[in-house]
Amino acid sequence: MHASILSRFAPALYILMFFAGFLTACVWFNPQDYLADLAPVITAFSAIALVWLAWAVVSVRIKANREKLIQRESVHPVLHAAIRPVEDKPGMIAFVIRNHGKGMAKNIRLKATAISDHPSASAVAAALARLPVFAEGADMLAADEIYAGIFADIHTLAKAGEFGGIVRVDADCENVFGDACTSQTDLDISLLKQVGTIEIPRKKLLY
């Protein structure tokens, strides 16, 4: 910090030293008429000082804005969504959202939209909309925290036809400073075809 202050005020010190030396030389070599040129010298010195002052103010503001931006980025939440099968509940599909950012997400609001004209994508979007986290939102999600909720079973979704299309999940939230943040995830519904082909091995009963 001391080095930063010294680097900013060093030009002003050099100017003062130069001005003091200049006045000393004027008095030493021309003690009678040095006052005649004093007004232009002071005017020039004032102009130089004003230029330096403007530079110092601008540099301080740029540094403050840079530090503010770095601070904002260090607490920026990033929400990523996914749908995946539930391991201990065969056939059930869960919606998962995780905060991959470095800061907490507050006042989370989610919206699912089928961006392709496909019946299965519309069915998934409608099922997601019934989840409490979509209908009511969530208060907060800490950094690296995960929310998961079951929203449908694979057999119900299969009634809409072959799995395909894209569902877009928009996540709007606020960071710890109250700034608005937005994240977007596109879910590939065709991946649900793999869920329907997973076979759950049955336990063998030994008598």
Tab-separated table of C-alpha atoms in Angstrom, residues 19-35 38:
chain	number	residue	atom	x	y	z
A	19	PHE	CA	9.575	24.419	-8.850
A	20	ALA	CA	11.493	25.024	-5.614
A	21	GLY	CA	14.798	24.661	-7.422
A	22	PHE	CA	13.635	26.980	-10.194
A	23	LEU	CA	12.626	29.713	-7.707
A	24	THR	CA	15.891	29.307	-5.832
A	25	ALA	CA	17.846	29.749	-9.063
A	26	CYS	CA	15.801	32.831	-10.007
A	27	VAL	CA	16.412	34.478	-6.639
A	28	TRP	CA	20.096	33.537	-6.698
A	29	PHE	CA	20.916	34.714	-10.210
A	30	ASN	CA	18.367	37.512	-10.645
A	31	PRO	CA	17.297	38.822	-7.237
A	32	GLN	CA	15.892	42.076	-8.675
A	33	ASP	CA	13.663	40.946	-11.595
A	34	TYR	CA	12.613	37.382	-10.722
A	35	LEU	CA	9.154	38.607	-9.653
A	38	LEU	CA	6.733	34.710	-11.305
